[in-house]
Short mmCIF file of C-alpha atoms and ligand atoms in Angstrom, two decimals:
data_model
loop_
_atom_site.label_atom_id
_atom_site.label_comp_id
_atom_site.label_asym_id
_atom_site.label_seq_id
_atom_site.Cartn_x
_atom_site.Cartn_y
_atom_site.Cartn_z
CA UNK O 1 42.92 -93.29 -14.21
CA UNK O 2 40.23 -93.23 -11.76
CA UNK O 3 39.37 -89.57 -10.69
CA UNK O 4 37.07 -87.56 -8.02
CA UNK O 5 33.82 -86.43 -9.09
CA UNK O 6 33.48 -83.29 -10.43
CA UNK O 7 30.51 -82.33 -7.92
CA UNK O 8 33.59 -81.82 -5.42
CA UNK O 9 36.42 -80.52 -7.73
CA UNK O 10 35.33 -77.41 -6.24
CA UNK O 11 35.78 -78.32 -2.30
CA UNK O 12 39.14 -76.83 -0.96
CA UNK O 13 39.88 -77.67 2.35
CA UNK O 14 37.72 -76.51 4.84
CA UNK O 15 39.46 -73.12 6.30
CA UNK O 16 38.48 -74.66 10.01
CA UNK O 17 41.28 -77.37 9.35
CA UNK O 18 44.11 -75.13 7.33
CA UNK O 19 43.38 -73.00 10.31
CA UNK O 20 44.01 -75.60 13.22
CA UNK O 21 47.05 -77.09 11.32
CA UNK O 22 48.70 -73.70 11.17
CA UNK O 23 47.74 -73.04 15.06
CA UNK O 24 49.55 -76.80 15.69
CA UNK O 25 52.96 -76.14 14.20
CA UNK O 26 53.04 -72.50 15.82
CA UNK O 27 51.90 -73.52 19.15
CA UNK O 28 49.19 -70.39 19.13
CA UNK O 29 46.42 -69.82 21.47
CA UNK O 30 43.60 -71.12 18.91
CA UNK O 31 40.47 -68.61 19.12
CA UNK O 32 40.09 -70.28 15.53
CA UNK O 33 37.26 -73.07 15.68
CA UNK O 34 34.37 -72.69 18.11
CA UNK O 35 34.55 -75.71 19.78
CA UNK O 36 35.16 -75.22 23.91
CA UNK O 37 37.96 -76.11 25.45
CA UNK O 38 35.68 -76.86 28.36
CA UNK O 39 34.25 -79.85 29.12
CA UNK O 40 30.42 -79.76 28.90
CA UNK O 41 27.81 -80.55 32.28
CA UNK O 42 28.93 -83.40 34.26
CA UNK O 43 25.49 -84.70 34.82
CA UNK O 44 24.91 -84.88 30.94
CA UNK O 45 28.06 -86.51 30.78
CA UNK O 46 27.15 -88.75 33.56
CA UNK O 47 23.97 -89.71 31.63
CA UNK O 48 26.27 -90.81 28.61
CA UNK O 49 28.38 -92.91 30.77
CA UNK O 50 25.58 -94.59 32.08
CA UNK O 51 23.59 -94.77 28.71
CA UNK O 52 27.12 -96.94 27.66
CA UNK O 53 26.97 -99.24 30.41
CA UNK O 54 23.47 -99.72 30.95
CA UNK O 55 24.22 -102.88 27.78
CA UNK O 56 20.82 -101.22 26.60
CA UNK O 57 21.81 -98.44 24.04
CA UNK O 58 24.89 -99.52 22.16
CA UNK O 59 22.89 -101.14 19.42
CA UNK O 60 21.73 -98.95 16.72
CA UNK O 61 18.74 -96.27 17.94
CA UNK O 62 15.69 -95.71 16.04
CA UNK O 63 16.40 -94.26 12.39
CA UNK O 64 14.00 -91.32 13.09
CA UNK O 65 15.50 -90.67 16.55
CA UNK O 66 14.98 -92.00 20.24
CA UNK O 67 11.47 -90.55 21.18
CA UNK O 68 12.57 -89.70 24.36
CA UNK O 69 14.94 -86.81 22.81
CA UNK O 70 11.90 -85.53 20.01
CA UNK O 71 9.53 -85.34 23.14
CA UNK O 72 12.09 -83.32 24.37
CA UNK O 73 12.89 -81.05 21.57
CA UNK O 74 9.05 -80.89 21.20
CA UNK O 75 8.94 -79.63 25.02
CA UNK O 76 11.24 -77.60 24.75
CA UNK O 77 10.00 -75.57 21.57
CA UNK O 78 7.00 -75.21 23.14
CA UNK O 79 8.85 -73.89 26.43
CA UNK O 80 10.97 -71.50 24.73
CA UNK O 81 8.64 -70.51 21.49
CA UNK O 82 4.95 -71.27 22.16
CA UNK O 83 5.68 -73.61 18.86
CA UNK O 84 3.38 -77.01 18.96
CA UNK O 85 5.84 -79.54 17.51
CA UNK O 86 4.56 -82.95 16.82
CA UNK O 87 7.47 -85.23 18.72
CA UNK O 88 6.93 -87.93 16.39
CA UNK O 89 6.10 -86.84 12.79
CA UNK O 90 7.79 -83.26 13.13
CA UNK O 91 11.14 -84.04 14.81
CA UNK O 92 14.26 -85.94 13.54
CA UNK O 93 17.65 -86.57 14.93
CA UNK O 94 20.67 -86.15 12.63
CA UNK O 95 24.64 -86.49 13.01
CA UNK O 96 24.82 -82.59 14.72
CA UNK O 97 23.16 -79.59 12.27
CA UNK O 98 25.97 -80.29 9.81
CA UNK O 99 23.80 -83.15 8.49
CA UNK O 100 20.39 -81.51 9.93
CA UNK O 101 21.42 -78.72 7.39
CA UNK O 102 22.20 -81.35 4.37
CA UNK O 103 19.64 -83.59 4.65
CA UNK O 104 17.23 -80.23 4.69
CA UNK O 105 18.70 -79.11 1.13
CA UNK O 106 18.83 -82.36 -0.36
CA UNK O 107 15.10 -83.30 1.01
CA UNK O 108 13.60 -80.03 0.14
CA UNK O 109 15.59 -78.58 -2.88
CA UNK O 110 15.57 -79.90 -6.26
CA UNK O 111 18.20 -79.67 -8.96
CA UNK O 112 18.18 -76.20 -10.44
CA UNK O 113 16.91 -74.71 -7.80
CA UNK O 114 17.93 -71.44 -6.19
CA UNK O 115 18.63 -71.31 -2.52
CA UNK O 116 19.60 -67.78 -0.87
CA UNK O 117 22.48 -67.78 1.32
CA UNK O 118 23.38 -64.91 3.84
CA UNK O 119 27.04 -64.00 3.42
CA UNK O 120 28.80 -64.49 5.46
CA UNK O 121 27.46 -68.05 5.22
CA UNK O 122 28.81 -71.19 7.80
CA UNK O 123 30.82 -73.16 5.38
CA UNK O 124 29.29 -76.46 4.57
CA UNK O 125 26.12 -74.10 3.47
CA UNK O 126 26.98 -73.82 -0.50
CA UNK O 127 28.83 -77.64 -0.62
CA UNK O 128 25.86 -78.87 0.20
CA UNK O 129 23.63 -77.26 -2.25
CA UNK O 130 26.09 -77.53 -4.99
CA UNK O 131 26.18 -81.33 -3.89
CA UNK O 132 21.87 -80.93 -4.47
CA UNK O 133 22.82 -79.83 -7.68
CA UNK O 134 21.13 -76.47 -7.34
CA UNK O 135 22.33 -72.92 -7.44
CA UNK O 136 23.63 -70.62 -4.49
CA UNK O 137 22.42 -67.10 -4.85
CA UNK O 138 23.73 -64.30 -2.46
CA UNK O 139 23.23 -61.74 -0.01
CA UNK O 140 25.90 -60.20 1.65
CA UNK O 141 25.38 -58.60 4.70
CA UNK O 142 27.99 -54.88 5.53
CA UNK O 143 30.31 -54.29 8.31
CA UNK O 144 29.96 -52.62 10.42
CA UNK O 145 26.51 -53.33 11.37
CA UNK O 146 26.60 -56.42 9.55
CA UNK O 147 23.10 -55.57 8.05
CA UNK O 148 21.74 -56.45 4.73
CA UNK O 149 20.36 -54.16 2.15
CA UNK O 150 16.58 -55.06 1.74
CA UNK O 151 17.14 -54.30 -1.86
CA UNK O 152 19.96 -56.89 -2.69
CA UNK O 153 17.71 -59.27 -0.44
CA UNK O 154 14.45 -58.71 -2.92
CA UNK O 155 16.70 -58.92 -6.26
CA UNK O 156 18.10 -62.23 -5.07
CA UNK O 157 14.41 -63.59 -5.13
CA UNK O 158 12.93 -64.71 -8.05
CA UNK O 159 10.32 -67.45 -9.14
CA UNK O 160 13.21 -69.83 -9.06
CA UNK O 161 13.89 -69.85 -5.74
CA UNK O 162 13.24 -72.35 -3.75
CA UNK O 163 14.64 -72.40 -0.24
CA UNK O 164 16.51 -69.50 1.66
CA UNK O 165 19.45 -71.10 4.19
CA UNK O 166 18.59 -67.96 7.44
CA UNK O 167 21.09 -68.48 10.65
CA UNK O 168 20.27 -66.55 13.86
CA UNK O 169 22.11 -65.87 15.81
CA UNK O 170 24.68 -65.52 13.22
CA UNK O 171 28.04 -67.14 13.00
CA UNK O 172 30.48 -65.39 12.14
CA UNK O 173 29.36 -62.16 12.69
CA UNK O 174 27.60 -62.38 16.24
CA UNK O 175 24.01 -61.06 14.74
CA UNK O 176 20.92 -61.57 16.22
CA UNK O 177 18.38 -60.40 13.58
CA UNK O 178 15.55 -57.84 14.64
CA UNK O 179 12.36 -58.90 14.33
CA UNK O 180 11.72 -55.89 11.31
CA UNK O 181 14.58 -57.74 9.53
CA UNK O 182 13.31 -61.37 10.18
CA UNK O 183 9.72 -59.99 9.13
CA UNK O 184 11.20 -58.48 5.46
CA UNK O 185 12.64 -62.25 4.68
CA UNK O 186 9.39 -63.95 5.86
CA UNK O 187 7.30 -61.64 3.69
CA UNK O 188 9.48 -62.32 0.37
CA UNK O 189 9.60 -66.09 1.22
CA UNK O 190 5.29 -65.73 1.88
CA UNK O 191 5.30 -64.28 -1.50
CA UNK O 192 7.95 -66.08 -3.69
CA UNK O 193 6.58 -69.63 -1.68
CA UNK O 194 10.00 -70.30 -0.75
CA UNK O 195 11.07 -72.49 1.99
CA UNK O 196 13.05 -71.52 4.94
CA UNK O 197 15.78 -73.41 6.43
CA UNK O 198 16.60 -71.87 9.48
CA UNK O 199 19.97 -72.98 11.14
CA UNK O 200 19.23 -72.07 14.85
CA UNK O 201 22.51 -73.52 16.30
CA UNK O 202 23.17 -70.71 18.91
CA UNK O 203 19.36 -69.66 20.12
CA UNK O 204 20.53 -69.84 23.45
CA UNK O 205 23.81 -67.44 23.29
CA UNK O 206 22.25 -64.38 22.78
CA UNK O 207 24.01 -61.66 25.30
CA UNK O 208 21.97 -58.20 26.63
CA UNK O 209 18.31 -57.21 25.13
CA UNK O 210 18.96 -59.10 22.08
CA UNK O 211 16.36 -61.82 21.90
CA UNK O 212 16.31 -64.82 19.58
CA UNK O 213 13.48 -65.22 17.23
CA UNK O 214 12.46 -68.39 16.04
CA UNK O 215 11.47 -68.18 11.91
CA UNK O 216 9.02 -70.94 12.44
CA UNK O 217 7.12 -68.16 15.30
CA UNK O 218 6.29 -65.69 13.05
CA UNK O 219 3.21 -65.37 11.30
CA UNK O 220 2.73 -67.51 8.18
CA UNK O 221 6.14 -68.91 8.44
CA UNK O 222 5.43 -72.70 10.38
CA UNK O 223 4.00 -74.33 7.57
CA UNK O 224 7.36 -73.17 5.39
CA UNK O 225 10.01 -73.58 8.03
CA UNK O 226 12.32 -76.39 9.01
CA UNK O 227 14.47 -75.29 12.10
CA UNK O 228 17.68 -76.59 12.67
CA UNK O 229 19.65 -77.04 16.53
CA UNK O 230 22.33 -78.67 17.91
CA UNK O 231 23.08 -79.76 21.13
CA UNK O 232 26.88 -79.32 21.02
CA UNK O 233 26.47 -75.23 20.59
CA UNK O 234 23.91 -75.00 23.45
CA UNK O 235 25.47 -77.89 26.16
CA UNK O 236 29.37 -77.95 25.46
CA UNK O 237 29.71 -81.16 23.69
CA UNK O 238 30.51 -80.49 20.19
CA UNK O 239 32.24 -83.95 19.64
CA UNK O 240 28.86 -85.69 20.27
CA UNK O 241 27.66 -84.69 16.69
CA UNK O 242 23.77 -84.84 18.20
CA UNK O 243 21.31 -82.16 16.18
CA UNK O 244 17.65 -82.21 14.91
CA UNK O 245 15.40 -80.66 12.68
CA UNK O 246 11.82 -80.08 13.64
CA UNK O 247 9.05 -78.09 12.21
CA UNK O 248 5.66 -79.11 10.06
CA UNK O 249 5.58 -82.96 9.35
CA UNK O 250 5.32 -82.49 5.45
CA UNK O 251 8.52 -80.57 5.40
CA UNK O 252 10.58 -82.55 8.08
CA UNK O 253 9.19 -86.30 6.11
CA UNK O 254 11.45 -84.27 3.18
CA UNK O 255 14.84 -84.28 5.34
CA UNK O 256 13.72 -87.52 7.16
CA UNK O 257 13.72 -89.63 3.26
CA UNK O 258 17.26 -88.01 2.73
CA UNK O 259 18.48 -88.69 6.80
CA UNK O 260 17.27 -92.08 6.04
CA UNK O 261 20.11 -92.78 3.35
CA UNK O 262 22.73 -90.77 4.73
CA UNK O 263 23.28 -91.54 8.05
CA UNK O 264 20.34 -93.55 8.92
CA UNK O 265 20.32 -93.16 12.84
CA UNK O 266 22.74 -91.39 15.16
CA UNK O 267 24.61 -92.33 17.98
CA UNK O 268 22.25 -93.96 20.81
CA UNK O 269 23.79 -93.19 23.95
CA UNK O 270 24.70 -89.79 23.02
CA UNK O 271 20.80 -89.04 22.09
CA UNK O 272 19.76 -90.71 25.41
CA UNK O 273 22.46 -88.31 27.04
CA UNK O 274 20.51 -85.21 25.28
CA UNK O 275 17.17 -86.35 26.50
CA UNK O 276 18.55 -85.64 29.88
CA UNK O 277 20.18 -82.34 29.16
CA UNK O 278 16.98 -81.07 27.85
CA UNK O 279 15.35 -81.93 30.65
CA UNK O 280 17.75 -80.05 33.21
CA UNK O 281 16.00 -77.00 34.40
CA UNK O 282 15.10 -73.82 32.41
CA UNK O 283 17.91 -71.85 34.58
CA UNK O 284 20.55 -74.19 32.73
CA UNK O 285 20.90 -71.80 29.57
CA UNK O 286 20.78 -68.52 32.17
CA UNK O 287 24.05 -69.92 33.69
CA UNK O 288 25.23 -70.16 30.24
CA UNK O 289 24.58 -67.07 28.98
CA UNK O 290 25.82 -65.24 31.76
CA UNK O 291 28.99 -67.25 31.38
CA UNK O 292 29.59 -66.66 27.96
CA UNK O 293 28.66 -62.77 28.80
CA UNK O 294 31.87 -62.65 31.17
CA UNK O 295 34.03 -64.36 28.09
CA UNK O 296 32.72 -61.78 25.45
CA UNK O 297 34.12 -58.84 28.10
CA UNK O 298 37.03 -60.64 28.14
CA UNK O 299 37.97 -60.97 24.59
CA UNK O 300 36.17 -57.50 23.96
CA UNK O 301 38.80 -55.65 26.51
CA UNK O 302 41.26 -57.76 24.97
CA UNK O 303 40.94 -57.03 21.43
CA UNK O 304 39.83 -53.15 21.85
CA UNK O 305 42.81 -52.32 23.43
CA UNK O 306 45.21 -54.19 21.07
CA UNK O 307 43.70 -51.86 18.33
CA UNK O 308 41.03 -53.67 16.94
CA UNK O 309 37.71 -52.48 16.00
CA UNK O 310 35.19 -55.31 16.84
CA UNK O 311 31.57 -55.13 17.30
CA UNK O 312 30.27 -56.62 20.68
CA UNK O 313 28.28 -59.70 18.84
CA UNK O 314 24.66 -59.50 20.15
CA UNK O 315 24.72 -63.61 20.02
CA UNK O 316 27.12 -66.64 19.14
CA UNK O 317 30.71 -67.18 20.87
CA UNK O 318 32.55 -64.96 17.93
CA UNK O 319 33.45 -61.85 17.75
CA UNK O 320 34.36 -59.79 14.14
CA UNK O 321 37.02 -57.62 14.06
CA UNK O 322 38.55 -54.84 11.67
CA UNK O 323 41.94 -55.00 11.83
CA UNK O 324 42.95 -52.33 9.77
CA UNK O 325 44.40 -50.13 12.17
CA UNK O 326 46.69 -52.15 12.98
CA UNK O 327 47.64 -54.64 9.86
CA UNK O 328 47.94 -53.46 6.47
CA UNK O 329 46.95 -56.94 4.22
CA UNK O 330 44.10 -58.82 3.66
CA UNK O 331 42.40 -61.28 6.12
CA UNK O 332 44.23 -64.22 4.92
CA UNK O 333 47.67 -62.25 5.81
CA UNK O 334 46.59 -60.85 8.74
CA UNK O 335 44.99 -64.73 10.40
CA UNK O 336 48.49 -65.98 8.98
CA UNK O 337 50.51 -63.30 10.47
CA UNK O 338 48.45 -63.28 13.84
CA UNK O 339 49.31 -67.05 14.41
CA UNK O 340 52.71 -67.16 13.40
CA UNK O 341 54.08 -64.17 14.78
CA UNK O 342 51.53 -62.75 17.68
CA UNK O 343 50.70 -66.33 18.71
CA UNK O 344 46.77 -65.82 18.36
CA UNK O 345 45.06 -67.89 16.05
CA UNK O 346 42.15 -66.81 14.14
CA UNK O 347 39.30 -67.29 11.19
CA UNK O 348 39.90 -65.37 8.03
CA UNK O 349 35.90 -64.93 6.78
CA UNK O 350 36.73 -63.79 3.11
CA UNK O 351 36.17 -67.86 2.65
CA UNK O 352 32.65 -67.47 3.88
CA UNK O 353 31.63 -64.77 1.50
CA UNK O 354 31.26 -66.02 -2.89
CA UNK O 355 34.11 -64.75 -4.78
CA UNK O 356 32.36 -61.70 -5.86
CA UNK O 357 31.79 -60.14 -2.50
CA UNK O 358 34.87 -61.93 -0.70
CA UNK O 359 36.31 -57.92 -0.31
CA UNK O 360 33.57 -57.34 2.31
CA UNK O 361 35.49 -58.97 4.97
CA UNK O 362 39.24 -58.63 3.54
CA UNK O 363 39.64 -56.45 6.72
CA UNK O 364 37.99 -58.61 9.41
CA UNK O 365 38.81 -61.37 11.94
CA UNK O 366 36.73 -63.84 13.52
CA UNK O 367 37.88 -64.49 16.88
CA UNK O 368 36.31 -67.75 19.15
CA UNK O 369 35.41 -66.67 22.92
CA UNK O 370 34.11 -70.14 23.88
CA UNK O 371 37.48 -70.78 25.89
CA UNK O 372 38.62 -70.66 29.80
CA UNK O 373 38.86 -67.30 30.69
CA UNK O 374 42.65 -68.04 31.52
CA UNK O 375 43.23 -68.78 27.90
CA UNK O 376 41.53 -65.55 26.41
CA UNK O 377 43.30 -63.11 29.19
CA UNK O 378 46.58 -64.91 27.47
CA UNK O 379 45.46 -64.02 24.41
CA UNK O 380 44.58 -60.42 25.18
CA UNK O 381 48.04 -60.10 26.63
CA UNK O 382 49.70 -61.60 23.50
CA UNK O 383 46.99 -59.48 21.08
CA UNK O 384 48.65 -56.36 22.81
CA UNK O 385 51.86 -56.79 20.78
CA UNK O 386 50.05 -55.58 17.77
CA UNK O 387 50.08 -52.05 19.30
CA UNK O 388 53.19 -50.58 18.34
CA UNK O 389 53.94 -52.51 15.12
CA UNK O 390 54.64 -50.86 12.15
CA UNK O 391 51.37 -51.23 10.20
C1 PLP E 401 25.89 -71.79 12.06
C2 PLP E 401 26.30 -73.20 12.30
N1 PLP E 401 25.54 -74.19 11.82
C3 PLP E 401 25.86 -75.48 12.01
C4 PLP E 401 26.99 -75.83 12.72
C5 PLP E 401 27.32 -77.28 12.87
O1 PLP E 401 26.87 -77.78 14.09
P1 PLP E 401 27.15 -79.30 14.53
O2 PLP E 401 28.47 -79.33 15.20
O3 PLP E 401 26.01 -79.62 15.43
O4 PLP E 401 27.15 -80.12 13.29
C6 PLP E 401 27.81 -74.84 13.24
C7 PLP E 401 29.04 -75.20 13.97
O5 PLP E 401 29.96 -74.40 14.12
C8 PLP E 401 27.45 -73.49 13.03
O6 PLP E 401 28.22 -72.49 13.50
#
């Protein structure tokens, strides 16, 4: 009989989809996946329609890209980050970061590698470098800070090592990494010669003083960086599947070989609706933070006063909670329990942790804030009900 391949055995389904099937049959509010239930800018939207109907983009766009969109990725590094991107040789477009992030490992990893992960780690992270045939090796970070020991994070390198997977702002835990922290993991990568793949995604949610800090800015770290963005996190349009990778040519030609025989090229008028949106004006991403500032309130009043202990994420649109207080099971339970009987749905992020250090986030939630601010004051009122219960 015909079987799967044994590189996958190992794939469950992804928690993302157990998660919005449960959230279905129960009819619950779902703060589960962070994807918006808001549409994203008309005008960019507007430049998609007319990208459709122009009859010029609905044949395949250039493998590589559309130029127009690596200028402006290349612009808007520079804007942002003082980095001098080449738009042509150190830019490519790939199906959102999902495959940005998978054609990085397979282009710059080889089998047997090592490749340090940060637990909690966004969860096509280890597929894909089990799918490169080389090794995971972790470093969990502690609640409630969310910090990692700078011991575990020098043990896990060694002269096998070969790539470390870095995402700031950090999903799930809302983490913004200091600039002492980001320095410790460039210094071990300068001296173990390790590349960095650093999954950007949110570097435009970042909420107070925190300030995102590119890897690819700090010293000695361009030449062994690829970064990684998408342009559903930062302009509401998470179904458009447009991301990039950009950094120093030699290391981008590495994902750009793999990009070439995965996806080959991405959807045209989508790209030629990103050009646009990276050319709206710098206070774009001020509106945006200062409306995802009013949602994190939101689901922070909401979740404090149902008993909940969660940490006011410095970046991201998620929130971790502790839930102990006020639920006495694991994660699991307690995102199973929330749903079916509180009507909030939620991520459990033991899944995002390796099997030895799942029981780091047995008591913690990941709650979504990227919704209307009707639908997370519903929420809070449902979350309430926890007060009260027996525990
Ligand atoms: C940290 C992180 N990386 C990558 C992605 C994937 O982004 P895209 O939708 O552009 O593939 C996500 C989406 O949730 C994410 O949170």
């Amino acid at each position: 009989m015909p079987t799967a391949a044994n590189r996958v055995a190992t794939f469950g389904t992804t928690i993302f989809t157990e998660i919005n099937d449960l959230a279905a049959r129960h009819r619950a509010i779902n703060l589960g996946q962070g994807k918006p239930d808001f549409d994203g800018p008309s005008a960019v939207v507007a430049a998609a329609v007319r990208a459709l109907q122009s009859g010029q983009h609905n044949q395949y766009a250039p493998g590589p890209g559309l130029p127009a969109l690596k200028q402006g990725i290349a612009t808007h590094a520079a804007a942002h980050y003082n980095l001098d991107i080449d738009p042509d040789a150190g830019v490519i477009i790939t199906a959102g970061a999902t495959e940005a992030v998978f054609a990085s490992v397979l282009g710059l990893v080889d089998p047997g590698d090592e490749v340090i992960v940060i637990e909690p780690f966004f969860d096509s992270y280890v597929p894909n470098i089990i799918m490169a045939n080389a090794r995971p090796v972790y470093v969990p970070l502690h609640p409630p800070d969310w910090t990692f020991d700078p011991d575990e994070l020098r043990q896990a390198f060694s002269a096998r090592t070969r790539a470390l997977i870095l995402n700031t702002p950090h999903n799930p835990t809302g983490r913004v990494f200091t600039l002492e922290e980001m320095i410790l993991i460039a210094e071990l990568c300068i001296e173990y010669d390790v590349t960095v793949i650093a999954d950007e995604v949110y570097e435009h949610l970042v909420f107070d003083s925190a300030r995102h800090i590119p890897m690819a800015a700090l010293p000695g770290m361009f030449e062994r960086t690829v970064t990684i963005g998408s342009l559903g996190k930062s302009f509401s349009v998470t179904g458009w599947k447009v991301g990039w990778v950009y950094g120093c040519p030699e290391l981008v030609a590495g994902a750009a070989r793999a990009h070439q025989f995965i996806t080959f090229a991405v959807n045209h008028p989508a790209q030629e609706a990103a050009a646009f949106a990276l050319s709206l004006p710098g206070t774009y991403f001020e509106e945006l933070q200062a409306m995802y500032a009013a949602k994190r309130a939101l689901i922070m009043q909401g979740l404090t006063a149902a008993g909940l202990k969660a940490r006011a994420p410095e970046g991201t649109y998620f929130v971790m909670a502790d839930f102990s207080d006020v639920f006495d099971g694991d994660d699991i339970e307690f995102a199973q329990h929330l749903t079916e009987k509180i009507g909030v749905a939620c991520i459990p992020p033991s899944p995002f942790y390796s099997p030895e250090h799942a029981h780091i986030a047995r008591k913690q939630a990941r709650f979504a804030f990227c919704k209307s601010d009707d639908l997370l004051k519903q929420a809070g009122e449902k979350l309430a009900k926890l007060r009260g219960q027996p525990v």
